[in-house]
Amino acid sequence: MARLFYGSVFGGVLLSVLAAGVFPLPESTRYRSVIAVVPDGGREETFIIEWPGDRVQPLRAAGAGPVHPAGQLSVLQDVTGVTAAAELFRLRDVAGNVVGLASRTATAADPAEAGRGSHSEWMLLLPSRGSLFLSQADAHDTLPRPDAAGRIVPVVDMPAFWAGGERQRITAGPADGGTGRVGGGTAEFAGLQGSYDETWERREVAANGTSRGRITLRTWVQAVP
């Protein structure tokens, strides 16, 4: 009986190895990283997000509060309005290839910070490369707001947000030159620090008021001595 059992196990393993050689598992497409070397010895890399197409449906806990009609925006509210929001996106390189996922959280800023409506943090997850952490003070209030029907919608779909133009720089510090801070990461990004700049560009507005556009995250990092 023991011989039969171990023989069956060995035979199963052998057949699995042979089958894998004839019918190999599909491999995920991997794209070459588009990285530029900058004069100070650091490196520059730009990431792109197209909204609304790159928004990803997040998981929602039972009894969660109001969300965007498409179910792609999670918010936390108190009696004064929205105080925090989270979004999940597909992340692209400058060539338009999907290379990972990006989560963005925005929280209400300290009232003492004049002109600052929110702070935001990004986590960029790139399979086989690692995660990169970004943090900034926002130049504009990026928290979602209720529309005329009382639904919570992304700020990119609010006409007032674009009063200053179709392209808005979101980053307003705290790093030098008003850039955001890159706070390191994991795997390939471990031990790296630097800065980044975030811009939003609206390209189209549909008849129902929803918009289409692009978020650009331009990062500059170098190894910490």
PDB file of C-alpha atoms in Angstrom:
ATOM      1  CA  MET A   1       0.000   0.000   0.000  1.00  0.00           C
ATOM      2  CA  ALA A   2       2.831   2.384   0.898  1.00  0.00           C
ATOM      3  CA  ARG A   3       4.576   1.633  -2.396  1.00  0.00           C
ATOM      4  CA  LEU A   4       1.376   2.351  -4.301  1.00  0.00           C
ATOM      5  CA  PHE A   5       0.856   5.645  -2.429  1.00  0.00           C
ATOM      6  CA  TYR A   6       4.387   6.987  -2.911  1.00  0.00           C
ATOM      7  CA  GLY A   7       4.503   5.687  -6.455  1.00  0.00           C
ATOM      8  CA  SER A   8       1.311   7.593  -7.230  1.00  0.00           C
ATOM      9  CA  VAL A   9       2.710  10.778  -5.708  1.00  0.00           C
ATOM     10  CA  PHE A  10       5.977  10.434  -7.657  1.00  0.00           C
ATOM     11  CA  GLY A  11       4.091   9.681 -10.850  1.00  0.00           C
ATOM     12  CA  GLY A  12       1.873  12.728 -10.365  1.00  0.00           C
ATOM     13  CA  VAL A  13       4.850  15.019  -9.851  1.00  0.00           C
ATOM     14  CA  LEU A  14       6.588  13.580 -12.898  1.00  0.00           C
ATOM     15  CA  LEU A  15       3.512  14.023 -15.074  1.00  0.00           C
ATOM     16  CA  SER A  16       3.116  17.625 -13.835  1.00  0.00           C
ATOM     17  CA  VAL A  17       6.730  18.436 -14.780  1.00  0.00           C
ATOM     18  CA  LEU A  18       6.344  16.874 -18.213  1.00  0.00           C
ATOM     19  CA  ALA A  19       3.029  18.640 -18.799  1.00  0.00           C
ATOM     20  CA  ALA A  20       4.552  21.995 -17.799  1.00  0.00           C
ATOM     21  CA  GLY A  21       7.228  21.462 -20.445  1.00  0.00           C
ATOM     22  CA  VAL A  22       4.664  20.777 -23.154  1.00  0.00           C
ATOM     23  CA  PHE A  23       2.033  23.256 -21.974  1.00  0.00           C
ATOM     24  CA  PRO A  24       3.940  26.034 -20.156  1.00  0.00           C
ATOM     25  CA  LEU A  25       2.011  28.403 -17.910  1.00  0.00           C
ATOM     26  CA  PRO A  26       1.210  31.785 -19.480  1.00  0.00           C
ATOM     27  CA  GLU A  27       3.650  34.533 -18.576  1.00  0.00           C
ATOM     28  CA  SER A  28       2.672  38.092 -17.678  1.00  0.00           C
ATOM     29  CA  THR A  29       3.826  40.717 -20.141  1.00  0.00           C
ATOM     30  CA  ARG A  30       6.711  42.756 -18.706  1.00  0.00           C
ATOM     31  CA  TYR A  31       7.677  46.116 -20.139  1.00  0.00           C
ATOM     32  CA  ARG A  32      11.091  47.717 -19.972  1.00  0.00           C
ATOM     33  CA  SER A  33      11.147  50.518 -17.386  1.00  0.00           C
ATOM     34  CA  VAL A  34      11.307  53.983 -18.979  1.00  0.00           C
ATOM     35  CA  ILE A  35      13.857  55.711 -16.735  1.00  0.00           C
ATOM     36  CA  ALA A  36      16.029  58.762 -17.495  1.00  0.00           C
ATOM     37  CA  VAL A  37      19.259  59.594 -15.662  1.00  0.00           C
ATOM     38  CA  VAL A  38      19.407  63.187 -14.401  1.00  0.00           C
ATOM     39  CA  PRO A  39      22.611  65.258 -13.987  1.00  0.00           C
ATOM     40  CA  ASP A  40      22.785  64.980 -10.193  1.00  0.00           C
ATOM     41  CA  GLY A  41      23.047  61.212 -10.406  1.00  0.00           C
ATOM     42  CA  GLY A  42      19.421  60.505  -9.645  1.00  0.00           C
ATOM     43  CA  ARG A  43      16.804  59.134 -11.993  1.00  0.00           C
ATOM     44  CA  GLU A  44      13.536  60.408 -13.401  1.00  0.00           C
ATOM     45  CA  GLU A  45      10.460  58.284 -14.140  1.00  0.00           C
ATOM     46  CA  THR A  46       6.989  59.393 -15.193  1.00  0.00           C
ATOM     47  CA  PHE A  47       3.737  57.533 -14.603  1.00  0.00           C
ATOM     48  CA  ILE A  48       0.366  58.147 -16.246  1.00  0.00           C
ATOM     49  CA  ILE A  49      -3.242  57.513 -15.170  1.00  0.00           C
ATOM     50  CA  GLU A  50      -6.203  58.047 -17.496  1.00  0.00           C
ATOM     51  CA  TRP A  51      -9.511  58.794 -15.814  1.00  0.00           C
ATOM     52  CA  PRO A  52     -12.178  57.500 -15.691  1.00  0.00           C
ATOM     53  CA  GLY A  53     -11.019  54.406 -17.605  1.00  0.00           C
ATOM     54  CA  ASP A  54      -8.172  53.528 -15.226  1.00  0.00           C
ATOM     55  CA  ARG A  55     -10.267  53.720 -12.072  1.00  0.00           C
ATOM     56  CA  VAL A  56     -10.643  50.307 -10.447  1.00  0.00           C
ATOM     57  CA  GLN A  57     -13.668  49.138  -8.459  1.00  0.00           C
ATOM     58  CA  PRO A  58     -12.604  48.966  -4.764  1.00  0.00           C
ATOM     59  CA  LEU A  59     -13.935  46.504  -2.225  1.00  0.00           C
ATOM     60  CA  ARG A  60     -16.560  48.031   0.070  1.00  0.00           C
ATOM     61  CA  ALA A  61     -17.405  47.072   3.615  1.00  0.00           C
ATOM     62  CA  ALA A  62     -21.032  46.428   4.483  1.00  0.00           C
ATOM     63  CA  GLY A  63     -22.761  49.659   5.431  1.00  0.00           C
ATOM     64  CA  ALA A  64     -20.154  51.889   3.805  1.00  0.00           C
ATOM     65  CA  GLY A  65     -21.139  55.478   3.092  1.00  0.00           C
ATOM     66  CA  PRO A  66     -22.096  57.073  -0.234  1.00  0.00           C
ATOM     67  CA  VAL A  67     -19.784  56.520  -3.182  1.00  0.00           C
ATOM     68  CA  HIS A  68     -19.442  57.669  -6.760  1.00  0.00           C
ATOM     69  CA  PRO A  69     -22.355  56.369  -8.886  1.00  0.00           C
ATOM     70  CA  ALA A  70     -19.964  53.989 -10.666  1.00  0.00           C
ATOM     71  CA  GLY A  71     -18.872  52.562  -7.302  1.00  0.00           C
ATOM     72  CA  GLN A  72     -15.279  53.608  -7.903  1.00  0.00           C
ATOM     73  CA  LEU A  73     -14.769  56.107  -5.094  1.00  0.00           C
ATOM     74  CA  SER A  74     -14.702  55.358  -1.350  1.00  0.00           C
ATOM     75  CA  VAL A  75     -15.286  58.246   1.037  1.00  0.00           C
ATOM     76  CA  LEU A  76     -15.528  58.953   4.746  1.00  0.00           C
ATOM     77  CA  GLN A  77     -17.905  61.710   5.818  1.00  0.00           C
ATOM     78  CA  ASP A  78     -18.724  63.613   8.978  1.00  0.00           C
ATOM     79  CA  VAL A  79     -21.240  66.389   9.631  1.00  0.00           C
ATOM     80  CA  THR A  80     -19.028  68.939   7.826  1.00  0.00           C
ATOM     81  CA  GLY A  81     -18.742  66.904   4.620  1.00  0.00           C
ATOM     82  CA  VAL A  82     -16.137  64.614   3.106  1.00  0.00           C
ATOM     83  CA  THR A  83     -13.010  64.245   5.261  1.00  0.00           C
ATOM     84  CA  ALA A  84     -11.198  61.416   3.443  1.00  0.00           C
ATOM     85  CA  ALA A  85     -11.363  59.633   0.110  1.00  0.00           C
ATOM     86  CA  ALA A  86      -9.593  56.696  -1.528  1.00  0.00           C
ATOM     87  CA  GLU A  87      -9.272  55.721  -5.172  1.00  0.00           C
ATOM     88  CA  LEU A  88      -7.556  52.841  -6.943  1.00  0.00           C
ATOM     89  CA  PHE A  89      -6.193  53.122 -10.498  1.00  0.00           C
ATOM     90  CA  ARG A  90      -4.340  51.174 -13.126  1.00  0.00           C
ATOM     91  CA  LEU A  91      -0.866  52.688 -13.491  1.00  0.00           C
ATOM     92  CA  ARG A  92       0.768  53.274 -16.895  1.00  0.00           C
ATOM     93  CA  ASP A  93       4.224  54.193 -18.132  1.00  0.00           C
ATOM     94  CA  VAL A  94       4.786  57.076 -20.550  1.00  0.00           C
ATOM     95  CA  ALA A  95       4.182  54.715 -23.487  1.00  0.00           C
ATOM     96  CA  GLY A  96       0.692  53.926 -22.197  1.00  0.00           C
ATOM     97  CA  ASN A  97       1.453  50.371 -21.042  1.00  0.00           C
ATOM     98  CA  VAL A  98      -0.262  49.235 -17.829  1.00  0.00           C
ATOM     99  CA  VAL A  99       2.619  48.458 -15.453  1.00  0.00           C
ATOM    100  CA  GLY A 100       0.893  48.258 -12.073  1.00  0.00           C
ATOM    101  CA  LEU A 101      -1.648  49.741  -9.698  1.00  0.00           C
ATOM    102  CA  ALA A 102      -1.786  53.082  -7.879  1.00  0.00           C
ATOM    103  CA  SER A 103      -3.813  53.920  -4.790  1.00  0.00           C
ATOM    104  CA  ARG A 104      -4.494  57.536  -3.861  1.00  0.00           C
ATOM    105  CA  THR A 105      -5.850  58.748  -0.535  1.00  0.00           C
ATOM    106  CA  ALA A 106      -6.795  62.345   0.208  1.00  0.00           C
ATOM    107  CA  THR A 107      -7.577  63.784   3.625  1.00  0.00           C
ATOM    108  CA  ALA A 108      -8.763  67.173   4.813  1.00  0.00           C
ATOM    109  CA  ALA A 109      -5.883  69.487   5.672  1.00  0.00           C
ATOM    110  CA  ASP A 110      -5.294  71.287   8.936  1.00  0.00           C
ATOM    111  CA  PRO A 111      -7.533  74.417   8.891  1.00  0.00           C
ATOM    112  CA  ALA A 112      -4.491  76.478   9.921  1.00  0.00           C
ATOM    113  CA  GLU A 113      -2.856  75.789   6.556  1.00  0.00           C
ATOM    114  CA  ALA A 114      -4.223  78.634   4.473  1.00  0.00           C
ATOM    115  CA  GLY A 115      -4.957  77.710   0.868  1.00  0.00           C
ATOM    116  CA  ARG A 116      -4.520  73.977   1.450  1.00  0.00           C
ATOM    117  CA  GLY A 117      -7.702  71.977   0.984  1.00  0.00           C
ATOM    118  CA  SER A 118      -6.265  68.498   1.377  1.00  0.00           C
ATOM    119  CA  HIS A 119      -3.209  66.313   1.670  1.00  0.00           C
ATOM    120  CA  SER A 120      -2.756  63.269  -0.535  1.00  0.00           C
ATOM    121  CA  GLU A 121      -0.629  60.142  -0.548  1.00  0.00           C
ATOM    122  CA  TRP A 122       0.099  57.702  -3.356  1.00  0.00           C
ATOM    123  CA  MET A 123       1.312  54.124  -3.254  1.00  0.00           C
ATOM    124  CA  LEU A 124       2.528  52.889  -6.633  1.00  0.00           C
ATOM    125  CA  LEU A 125       2.673  49.095  -6.875  1.00  0.00           C
ATOM    126  CA  LEU A 126       4.721  47.707  -9.765  1.00  0.00           C
ATOM    127  CA  PRO A 127       4.867  43.890  -9.873  1.00  0.00           C
ATOM    128  CA  SER A 128       8.420  42.507  -9.932  1.00  0.00           C
ATOM    129  CA  ARG A 129       9.782  45.980  -9.047  1.00  0.00           C
ATOM    130  CA  GLY A 130       8.194  46.889  -5.701  1.00  0.00           C
ATOM    131  CA  SER A 131       6.197  49.769  -4.223  1.00  0.00           C
ATOM    132  CA  LEU A 132       6.922  53.500  -4.166  1.00  0.00           C
ATOM    133  CA  PHE A 133       5.418  55.879  -1.583  1.00  0.00           C
ATOM    134  CA  LEU A 134       4.565  59.516  -2.350  1.00  0.00           C
ATOM    135  CA  SER A 135       3.143  62.272  -0.129  1.00  0.00           C
ATOM    136  CA  GLN A 136       2.212  65.920  -0.679  1.00  0.00           C
ATOM    137  CA  ALA A 137       0.187  68.939   0.323  1.00  0.00           C
ATOM    138  CA  ASP A 138      -2.380  69.705  -2.376  1.00  0.00           C
ATOM    139  CA  ALA A 139      -2.548  73.062  -4.112  1.00  0.00           C
ATOM    140  CA  HIS A 140      -6.304  72.552  -4.527  1.00  0.00           C
ATOM    141  CA  ASP A 141      -8.983  70.780  -2.548  1.00  0.00           C
ATOM    142  CA  THR A 142      -9.042  67.352  -4.197  1.00  0.00           C
ATOM    143  CA  LEU A 143     -11.665  65.765  -1.959  1.00  0.00           C
ATOM    144  CA  PRO A 144     -14.895  64.666  -3.693  1.00  0.00           C
ATOM    145  CA  ARG A 145     -17.966  66.794  -3.194  1.00  0.00           C
ATOM    146  CA  PRO A 146     -21.763  66.395  -3.451  1.00  0.00           C
ATOM    147  CA  ASP A 147     -23.222  67.372  -6.826  1.00  0.00           C
ATOM    148  CA  ALA A 148     -26.577  69.085  -7.387  1.00  0.00           C
ATOM    149  CA  ALA A 149     -28.364  65.756  -6.824  1.00  0.00           C
ATOM    150  CA  GLY A 150     -26.519  65.134  -3.566  1.00  0.00           C
ATOM    151  CA  ARG A 151     -24.328  62.349  -4.953  1.00  0.00           C
ATOM    152  CA  ILE A 152     -20.652  62.269  -3.973  1.00  0.00           C
ATOM    153  CA  VAL A 153     -18.593  62.683  -7.160  1.00  0.00           C
ATOM    154  CA  PRO A 154     -14.866  63.081  -7.888  1.00  0.00           C
ATOM    155  CA  VAL A 155     -13.650  66.661  -7.884  1.00  0.00           C
ATOM    156  CA  VAL A 156     -12.558  66.243 -11.535  1.00  0.00           C
ATOM    157  CA  ASP A 157     -16.268  66.189 -12.432  1.00  0.00           C
ATOM    158  CA  MET A 158     -16.960  69.497 -10.668  1.00  0.00           C
ATOM    159  CA  PRO A 159     -16.833  72.483 -13.109  1.00  0.00           C
ATOM    160  CA  ALA A 160     -15.607  74.866 -10.392  1.00  0.00           C
ATOM    161  CA  PHE A 161     -12.383  72.883 -10.013  1.00  0.00           C
ATOM    162  CA  TRP A 162     -11.374  73.766 -13.581  1.00  0.00           C
ATOM    163  CA  ALA A 163     -12.100  77.487 -13.310  1.00  0.00           C
ATOM    164  CA  GLY A 164      -8.352  78.175 -13.493  1.00  0.00           C
ATOM    165  CA  GLY A 165      -7.778  76.175 -16.658  1.00  0.00           C
ATOM    166  CA  GLU A 166      -7.819  72.691 -18.154  1.00  0.00           C
ATOM    167  CA  ARG A 167      -4.444  71.808 -16.621  1.00  0.00           C
ATOM    168  CA  GLN A 168      -3.921  72.032 -12.870  1.00  0.00           C
ATOM    169  CA  ARG A 169      -0.796  71.415 -10.838  1.00  0.00           C
ATOM    170  CA  ILE A 170      -1.894  69.564  -7.706  1.00  0.00           C
ATOM    171  CA  THR A 171       1.414  69.437  -5.828  1.00  0.00           C
ATOM    172  CA  ALA A 172       2.204  72.236  -3.360  1.00  0.00           C
ATOM    173  CA  GLY A 173       5.045  70.917  -1.219  1.00  0.00           C
ATOM    174  CA  PRO A 174       6.396  70.070   1.268  1.00  0.00           C
ATOM    175  CA  ALA A 175       9.663  69.410  -0.623  1.00  0.00           C
ATOM    176  CA  ASP A 176      11.870  72.037  -2.291  1.00  0.00           C
ATOM    177  CA  GLY A 177      10.323  73.984  -5.137  1.00  0.00           C
ATOM    178  CA  GLY A 178       6.824  73.062  -4.055  1.00  0.00           C
ATOM    179  CA  THR A 179       7.259  69.421  -5.054  1.00  0.00           C
ATOM    180  CA  GLY A 180       5.924  66.437  -3.164  1.00  0.00           C
ATOM    181  CA  ARG A 181       8.063  64.014  -1.185  1.00  0.00           C
ATOM    182  CA  VAL A 182       9.049  60.513  -2.290  1.00  0.00           C
ATOM    183  CA  GLY A 183       9.431  58.554   0.928  1.00  0.00           C
ATOM    184  CA  GLY A 184      11.132  55.408  -0.268  1.00  0.00           C
ATOM    185  CA  GLY A 185       9.529  52.069  -0.969  1.00  0.00           C
ATOM    186  CA  THR A 186      10.128  48.353  -1.173  1.00  0.00           C
ATOM    187  CA  ALA A 187      12.272  46.020  -3.306  1.00  0.00           C
ATOM    188  CA  GLU A 188      13.793  48.061  -6.174  1.00  0.00           C
ATOM    189  CA  PHE A 189      12.634  51.318  -4.547  1.00  0.00           C
ATOM    190  CA  ALA A 190      13.977  50.593  -1.054  1.00  0.00           C
ATOM    191  CA  GLY A 191      16.479  53.222   0.082  1.00  0.00           C
ATOM    192  CA  LEU A 192      15.381  55.764  -2.520  1.00  0.00           C
ATOM    193  CA  GLN A 193      14.190  59.273  -1.690  1.00  0.00           C
ATOM    194  CA  GLY A 194      13.374  62.325  -3.734  1.00  0.00           C
ATOM    195  CA  SER A 195      10.523  64.458  -4.989  1.00  0.00           C
ATOM    196  CA  TYR A 196       7.646  64.368  -7.441  1.00  0.00           C
ATOM    197  CA  ASP A 197       5.153  66.571  -9.211  1.00  0.00           C
ATOM    198  CA  GLU A 198       1.489  65.759  -9.868  1.00  0.00           C
ATOM    199  CA  THR A 199      -0.626  67.418 -12.562  1.00  0.00           C
ATOM    200  CA  TRP A 200      -4.194  66.823 -13.755  1.00  0.00           C
ATOM    201  CA  GLU A 201      -5.305  67.624 -17.288  1.00  0.00           C
ATOM    202  CA  ARG A 202      -8.962  67.596 -18.326  1.00  0.00           C
ATOM    203  CA  ARG A 203      -9.447  66.632 -21.972  1.00  0.00           C
ATOM    204  CA  GLU A 204     -13.174  66.175 -22.431  1.00  0.00           C
ATOM    205  CA  VAL A 205     -16.496  66.717 -20.669  1.00  0.00           C
ATOM    206  CA  ALA A 206     -19.448  64.470 -21.526  1.00  0.00           C
ATOM    207  CA  ALA A 207     -23.050  65.626 -21.778  1.00  0.00           C
ATOM    208  CA  ASN A 208     -23.790  64.144 -18.330  1.00  0.00           C
ATOM    209  CA  GLY A 209     -21.008  66.206 -16.744  1.00  0.00           C
ATOM    210  CA  THR A 210     -18.444  63.432 -16.285  1.00  0.00           C
ATOM    211  CA  SER A 211     -14.954  64.247 -17.468  1.00  0.00           C
ATOM    212  CA  ARG A 212     -12.065  62.460 -19.150  1.00  0.00           C
ATOM    213  CA  GLY A 213      -8.450  63.344 -18.527  1.00  0.00           C
ATOM    214  CA  ARG A 214      -4.974  62.396 -17.393  1.00  0.00           C
ATOM    215  CA  ILE A 215      -3.016  62.395 -14.142  1.00  0.00           C
ATOM    216  CA  THR A 216       0.756  62.674 -14.555  1.00  0.00           C
ATOM    217  CA  LEU A 217       3.157  61.736 -11.752  1.00  0.00           C
ATOM    218  CA  ARG A 218       6.721  62.791 -12.502  1.00  0.00           C
ATOM    219  CA  THR A 219       9.239  61.432  -9.986  1.00  0.00           C
ATOM    220  CA  TRP A 220      12.895  62.202  -9.258  1.00  0.00           C
ATOM    221  CA  VAL A 221      14.695  59.828  -6.888  1.00  0.00           C
ATOM    222  CA  GLN A 222      18.189  58.867  -5.819  1.00  0.00           C
ATOM    223  CA  ALA A 223      19.724  56.443  -3.341  1.00  0.00           C
ATOM    224  CA  VAL A 224      20.119  57.679   0.223  1.00  0.00           C
ATOM    225  CA  PRO A 225      23.790  57.531   1.337  1.00  0.00           C
TER     226      PRO A 225
END
